[in-house]
Amino acid sequence: MGRILAIDYGRKRSGIAVTDEMQLIASLLTSLPSFKVLEFLWEYMTHEKVDCVVIGEPRTLNNQASEAVIYIEPFVKELRKKFPDLLIERMDERFTSKIASEAILRAGLTKKARRDKSLVDGVSAVLILQSWLEQTKMKASRL
């Protein structure tokens, strides 16, 4: 069984989360400039088996695609081209940045650490992945 990755893709930075090999627990892998994500994934996937990549899908409150989709769609297209056999899923990422910021605040991190936008991106990726895992388990239990 391979790992599952989640990406909170942003215009400047992206957070990446990963599951354990049993696909049970989501953990922060890294945050990096968005232009380096494909290169990072290529390197990572040469060493680790990845079954699926979950991409955060920004939606508005009325469930429409948000303006951020103009940055994400070209990335997803390039990802599909570079990894044609890879399963790519989309996951609603509404409120993940806000929830991530609140979680970081509650964790008691210093003010300087809380200002680190890459930490918020990474925690957001973890939230996206954990939500996807829970949703997938719920679907499987209904079958």
Coordinates of N, CA and C in Angstrom, one line a residue:
M1 N 0.9 -1.2 0.0 CA 0.0 0.0 0.0 C 0.9 1.2 0.0
G2 N 0.6 2.2 -0.9 CA 1.4 3.4 -0.9 C 0.8 4.5 -0.1
R3 N 1.5 5.6 0.0 CA 1.0 6.8 0.7 C 0.1 7.6 -0.1
I4 N -0.6 8.5 0.6 CA -1.5 9.5 0.0 C -0.9 10.8 0.3
L5 N -0.8 11.7 -0.7 CA -0.3 13.0 -0.5 C -1.5 14.0 -0.6
A6 N -1.4 15.1 0.1 CA -2.4 16.2 -0.1 C -1.6 17.5 -0.3
I7 N -2.1 18.3 -1.2 CA -1.4 19.6 -1.5 C -2.4 20.7 -1.3
D8 N -2.0 21.7 -0.5 CA -2.7 22.9 -0.4 C -1.9 23.9 -1.3
Y9 N -2.3 24.0 -2.6 CA -1.6 24.7 -3.6 C -2.0 26.2 -3.6
G10 N -1.0 27.0 -3.4 CA -1.2 28.5 -3.4 C -0.4 29.2 -4.5
R11 N -0.7 30.4 -4.6 CA 0.0 31.2 -5.6 C 1.5 31.3 -5.4
K12 N 1.8 31.5 -4.1 CA 3.2 31.7 -3.7 C 3.8 30.4 -3.1
R13 N 3.1 29.9 -2.1 CA 3.6 28.7 -1.3 C 2.5 27.6 -1.4
S14 N 3.0 26.4 -1.1 CA 2.1 25.2 -1.0 C 2.5 24.4 0.1
G15 N 1.5 23.8 0.8 CA 1.8 22.9 1.9 C 1.5 21.5 1.4
I16 N 2.3 20.5 1.8 CA 2.2 19.1 1.4 C 2.1 18.3 2.7
A17 N 1.1 17.4 2.7 CA 0.9 16.5 3.8 C 0.9 15.1 3.2
V18 N 1.2 14.1 4.1 CA 1.3 12.7 3.6 C 0.8 11.8 4.7
T19 N 0.3 10.6 4.2 CA -0.2 9.6 5.2 C 1.0 8.7 5.5
D20 N 0.8 7.9 6.5 CA 1.7 6.8 6.8 C 1.4 5.7 5.7
E21 N 2.2 4.7 5.7 CA 2.0 3.6 4.7 C 0.7 2.9 4.8
M22 N 0.1 2.9 6.0 CA -1.2 2.3 6.2 C -2.4 3.2 5.8
Q23 N -2.1 4.4 5.5 CA -3.1 5.4 5.1 C -4.0 5.8 6.2
L24 N -3.5 5.9 7.4 CA -4.4 6.1 8.6 C -4.2 7.5 9.1
I25 N -3.0 8.1 9.1 CA -2.7 9.3 9.8 C -2.1 10.3 8.8
A26 N -2.6 11.5 8.8 CA -2.1 12.6 8.0 C -1.0 13.4 8.8
S27 N 0.1 13.7 8.2 CA 1.2 14.4 8.8 C 1.7 15.5 7.9
L28 N 2.2 16.5 8.4 CA 2.9 17.6 7.6 C 4.2 17.0 7.0
L29 N 4.3 17.2 5.7 CA 5.6 16.7 5.1 C 6.5 18.0 4.9
T30 N 5.9 19.0 4.2 CA 6.7 20.2 3.9 C 5.9 21.3 3.4
S31 N 6.4 22.5 3.4 CA 5.8 23.7 2.8 C 7.0 24.2 1.9
L32 N 6.6 24.6 0.7 CA 7.7 25.1 -0.2 C 7.1 26.1 -1.2
P33 N 7.9 26.8 -1.9 CA 7.4 27.7 -2.9 C 6.7 26.9 -4.0
S34 N 5.6 27.4 -4.5 CA 4.7 26.6 -5.4 C 5.4 26.2 -6.7
F35 N 6.3 27.0 -7.1 CA 7.0 26.7 -8.4 C 7.9 25.5 -8.2
K36 N 8.2 25.0 -7.0 CA 9.0 23.9 -6.7 C 8.3 22.6 -6.4
V37 N 6.9 22.6 -6.4 CA 6.1 21.5 -6.0 C 6.3 20.3 -7.0
L38 N 6.2 20.5 -8.3 CA 6.4 19.4 -9.2 C 7.7 18.7 -9.1
E39 N 8.8 19.5 -9.0 CA 10.1 19.0 -8.8 C 10.2 18.2 -7.5
F40 N 9.6 18.7 -6.4 CA 9.6 18.0 -5.1 C 8.9 16.6 -5.3
L41 N 7.7 16.7 -5.9 CA 6.9 15.4 -6.0 C 7.7 14.4 -6.9
W42 N 8.4 14.8 -7.9 CA 9.1 13.9 -8.7 C 10.2 13.2 -7.9
E43 N 10.9 14.0 -7.1 CA 12.0 13.4 -6.2 C 11.4 12.5 -5.2
Y44 N 10.3 13.0 -4.5 CA 9.6 12.2 -3.5 C 9.1 10.8 -4.0
M45 N 8.5 10.9 -5.2 CA 7.9 9.7 -5.7 C 8.9 8.7 -6.3
T46 N 10.2 9.1 -6.4 CA 11.2 8.1 -6.8 C 11.6 7.3 -5.6
H47 N 11.3 7.7 -4.4 CA 11.7 7.0 -3.1 C 10.5 6.4 -2.4
E48 N 9.3 6.9 -2.6 CA 8.1 6.5 -1.9 C 7.0 6.1 -2.9
K49 N 6.3 5.1 -2.6 CA 5.1 4.7 -3.4 C 4.0 5.6 -3.0
V50 N 3.3 6.3 -3.9 CA 2.2 7.1 -3.7 C 1.0 6.6 -4.5
D51 N -0.1 6.3 -3.8 CA -1.3 5.8 -4.5 C -2.2 6.9 -5.0
C52 N -2.1 8.1 -4.4 CA -3.1 9.1 -4.7 C -2.6 10.5 -4.3
V53 N -2.9 11.5 -5.0 CA -2.6 12.9 -4.6 C -4.0 13.6 -4.5
V54 N -4.2 14.3 -3.4 CA -5.4 15.0 -3.1 C -5.1 16.5 -3.2
I55 N -5.7 17.2 -4.1 CA -5.5 18.6 -4.3 C -6.6 19.4 -3.6
G56 N -6.3 20.4 -2.8 CA -7.3 21.2 -2.2 C -8.0 22.0 -3.3
E57 N -9.3 22.1 -3.2 CA -10.1 22.8 -4.2 C -10.8 24.0 -3.5
P58 N -10.4 25.2 -3.8 CA -11.0 26.3 -3.1 C -12.4 26.6 -3.7
R59 N -13.3 26.7 -2.8 CA -14.7 26.9 -3.1 C -15.2 28.2 -2.3
T60 N -16.2 28.8 -2.9 CA -16.9 29.9 -2.1 C -18.0 29.4 -1.2
L61 N -18.6 30.2 -0.4 CA -19.6 29.8 0.5 C -20.8 29.2 -0.2
N62 N -21.1 29.6 -1.5 CA -22.2 29.1 -2.2 C -21.7 27.9 -3.1
N63 N -20.6 27.3 -2.8 CA -20.1 26.1 -3.4 C -19.7 26.3 -4.9
Q64 N -19.3 27.5 -5.3 CA -18.8 27.8 -6.6 C -17.2 27.8 -6.5
A65 N -16.6 27.5 -7.6 CA -15.1 27.6 -7.6 C -14.7 29.1 -7.3
S66 N -13.7 29.2 -6.5 CA -13.2 30.5 -6.1 C -12.2 31.1 -7.2
E67 N -11.8 32.3 -7.0 CA -10.9 32.9 -7.9 C -9.5 32.2 -7.9
A68 N -9.2 31.6 -6.9 CA -7.9 30.9 -6.8 C -7.7 29.7 -7.8
V69 N -8.8 29.3 -8.3 CA -8.8 28.2 -9.3 C -7.9 28.5 -10.5
I70 N -7.7 29.8 -10.8 CA -6.9 30.1 -12.0 C -5.4 29.8 -11.7
Y71 N -5.0 29.6 -10.5 CA -3.6 29.1 -10.2 C -3.6 27.6 -10.0
I72 N -4.7 27.0 -9.6 CA -4.6 25.6 -9.3 C -4.8 24.8 -10.6
E73 N -5.7 25.1 -11.4 CA -6.0 24.3 -12.6 C -4.8 24.1 -13.5
P74 N -4.0 25.1 -13.8 CA -2.8 24.8 -14.6 C -1.8 23.9 -13.8
F75 N -1.7 24.0 -12.5 CA -0.9 23.1 -11.7 C -1.4 21.6 -11.9
V76 N -2.7 21.4 -11.7 CA -3.3 20.1 -11.8 C -3.1 19.5 -13.2
K77 N -3.2 20.3 -14.2 CA -3.0 19.9 -15.6 C -1.6 19.4 -15.8
E78 N -0.6 20.2 -15.3 CA 0.8 19.8 -15.4 C 1.1 18.6 -14.5
L79 N 0.5 18.4 -13.4 CA 0.6 17.2 -12.6 C 0.1 16.0 -13.3
R80 N -1.0 16.1 -14.0 CA -1.5 15.0 -14.7 C -0.6 14.6 -15.9
K81 N 0.0 15.6 -16.5 CA 0.9 15.4 -17.6 C 2.2 14.7 -17.1
K82 N 2.7 15.1 -16.0 CA 4.0 14.6 -15.5 C 3.8 13.2 -14.9
F83 N 2.6 12.9 -14.3 CA 2.3 11.7 -13.6 C 1.0 11.1 -14.2
P84 N 1.0 10.6 -15.4 CA -0.3 10.2 -16.1 C -1.0 9.1 -15.4
D85 N -0.3 8.2 -14.7 CA -0.9 7.0 -14.1 C -1.3 7.3 -12.6
L86 N -1.1 8.5 -12.1 CA -1.4 8.8 -10.7 C -2.8 9.2 -10.5
L87 N -3.5 8.6 -9.5 CA -4.8 9.0 -9.2 C -4.8 10.4 -8.5
I88 N -5.5 11.3 -9.1 CA -5.6 12.7 -8.5 C -7.0 13.0 -8.1
E89 N -7.2 13.3 -6.9 CA -8.6 13.6 -6.3 C -8.6 15.1 -5.9
R90 N -9.8 15.6 -5.8 CA -10.0 17.0 -5.4 C -10.8 17.0 -4.1
M91 N -10.5 17.9 -3.2 CA -11.1 18.0 -1.9 C -11.4 19.4 -1.6
D92 N -12.6 19.7 -1.2 CA -13.0 21.0 -0.7 C -12.1 21.5 0.4
E93 N -11.6 22.7 0.2 CA -10.6 23.2 1.2 C -11.2 24.5 1.9
R94 N -12.5 24.7 1.8 CA -13.0 25.9 2.5 C -12.6 25.9 4.0
F95 N -12.2 27.0 4.5 CA -11.9 27.3 5.9 C -10.7 26.6 6.4
T96 N -9.9 25.8 5.6 CA -8.8 25.1 6.1 C -7.7 26.1 6.6
S97 N -7.5 27.2 5.9 CA -6.5 28.2 6.4 C -6.9 28.8 7.7
K98 N -8.2 29.1 7.9 CA -8.6 29.7 9.1 C -8.6 28.7 10.3
I99 N -9.0 27.4 10.0 CA -8.9 26.4 11.0 C -7.4 26.1 11.4
A100 N -6.5 26.1 10.4 CA -5.1 25.9 10.6 C -4.5 27.0 11.5
S101 N -4.9 28.3 11.2 CA -4.4 29.4 12.0 C -4.9 29.3 13.5
E102 N -6.1 28.9 13.6 CA -6.7 28.7 15.0 C -6.0 27.6 15.7
A103 N -5.7 26.5 15.0 CA -5.0 25.3 15.7 C -3.6 25.7 16.1
I104 N -2.9 26.5 15.3 CA -1.6 26.9 15.6 C -1.6 27.9 16.8
L105 N -2.6 28.7 16.9 CA -2.7 29.6 18.0 C -3.0 28.8 19.3
R106 N -3.9 27.8 19.2 CA -4.2 27.0 20.4 C -3.0 26.1 20.8
A107 N -2.2 25.8 19.9 CA -1.0 25.0 20.2 C 0.0 25.8 21.0
G108 N -0.2 27.1 21.2 CA 0.7 27.9 22.0 C 2.0 28.3 21.4
L109 N 2.1 28.3 20.1 CA 3.3 28.7 19.4 C 3.5 30.2 19.6
T110 N 4.8 30.6 19.5 CA 5.1 32.0 19.7 C 4.5 32.9 18.6
K111 N 4.4 34.2 18.8 CA 3.9 35.1 17.8 C 4.7 35.0 16.5
K112 N 6.0 34.9 16.6 CA 6.8 34.8 15.4 C 6.5 33.5 14.6
A113 N 6.3 32.4 15.3 CA 6.0 31.1 14.6 C 4.6 31.2 14.0
R114 N 3.6 31.9 14.7 CA 2.3 32.0 14.1 C 2.3 32.9 12.8
R115 N 3.2 33.7 12.7 CA 3.3 34.6 11.4 C 3.8 33.8 10.2
D116 N 4.4 32.6 10.5 CA 5.0 31.8 9.4 C 3.9 31.3 8.5
K117 N 3.7 31.9 7.4 CA 2.6 31.5 6.5 C 2.8 30.0 5.9
S118 N 4.1 29.6 5.9 CA 4.3 28.2 5.4 C 3.8 27.2 6.4
L119 N 3.8 27.5 7.6 CA 3.2 26.6 8.6 C 1.7 26.5 8.4
V120 N 1.1 27.6 8.2 CA -0.4 27.6 7.9 C -0.7 26.7 6.7
D121 N 0.1 26.9 5.6 CA -0.1 26.1 4.4 C 0.1 24.6 4.7
G122 N 1.1 24.3 5.5 CA 1.4 22.9 5.8 C 0.2 22.3 6.6
V123 N -0.2 23.0 7.7 CA -1.3 22.5 8.5 C -2.6 22.4 7.7
S124 N -2.8 23.4 6.8 CA -4.0 23.3 5.9 C -3.9 22.0 5.0
A125 N -2.8 21.6 4.5 CA -2.6 20.4 3.7 C -3.0 19.2 4.6
V126 N -2.6 19.2 5.9 CA -2.9 18.1 6.8 C -4.4 18.0 7.0
L127 N -5.1 19.2 7.1 CA -6.5 19.2 7.3 C -7.2 18.7 6.1
I128 N -6.7 19.1 4.9 CA -7.3 18.6 3.6 C -7.2 17.1 3.6
L129 N -6.0 16.6 3.9 CA -5.8 15.1 3.8 C -6.6 14.3 4.8
Q130 N -6.7 14.9 6.0 CA -7.4 14.2 7.1 C -8.9 14.1 6.7
S131 N -9.4 15.2 6.2 CA -10.8 15.3 5.8 C -11.1 14.3 4.7
W132 N -10.2 14.2 3.7 CA -10.3 13.3 2.6 C -10.3 11.8 3.1
L133 N -9.4 11.5 4.0 CA -9.4 10.2 4.6 C -10.7 9.8 5.3
E134 N -11.2 10.8 6.1 CA -12.4 10.5 6.8 C -13.6 10.3 5.8
Q135 N -13.7 11.2 4.8 CA -14.7 11.1 3.8 C -14.6 9.8 3.1
T136 N -13.4 9.3 2.7 CA -13.2 8.1 2.0 C -13.7 6.9 2.9
K137 N -13.3 6.9 4.2 CA -13.8 5.9 5.1 C -15.3 5.8 5.2
M138 N -15.9 7.0 5.3 CA -17.4 7.0 5.4 C -18.0 6.4 4.1
K139 N -17.5 6.7 2.9 CA -18.0 6.2 1.7 C -17.9 4.7 1.7
A140 N -16.7 4.2 2.1 CA -16.4 2.7 2.1 C -17.4 2.0 3.1
S141 N -17.7 2.6 4.2 CA -18.5 1.9 5.2 C -20.0 1.9 4.7
R142 N -20.4 2.7 3.8 CA -21.8 2.7 3.2 C -21.9 1.5 2.2
L143 N -20.9 1.1 1.7 CA -21.0 0.0 0.6 C -21.3 -1.3 1.2

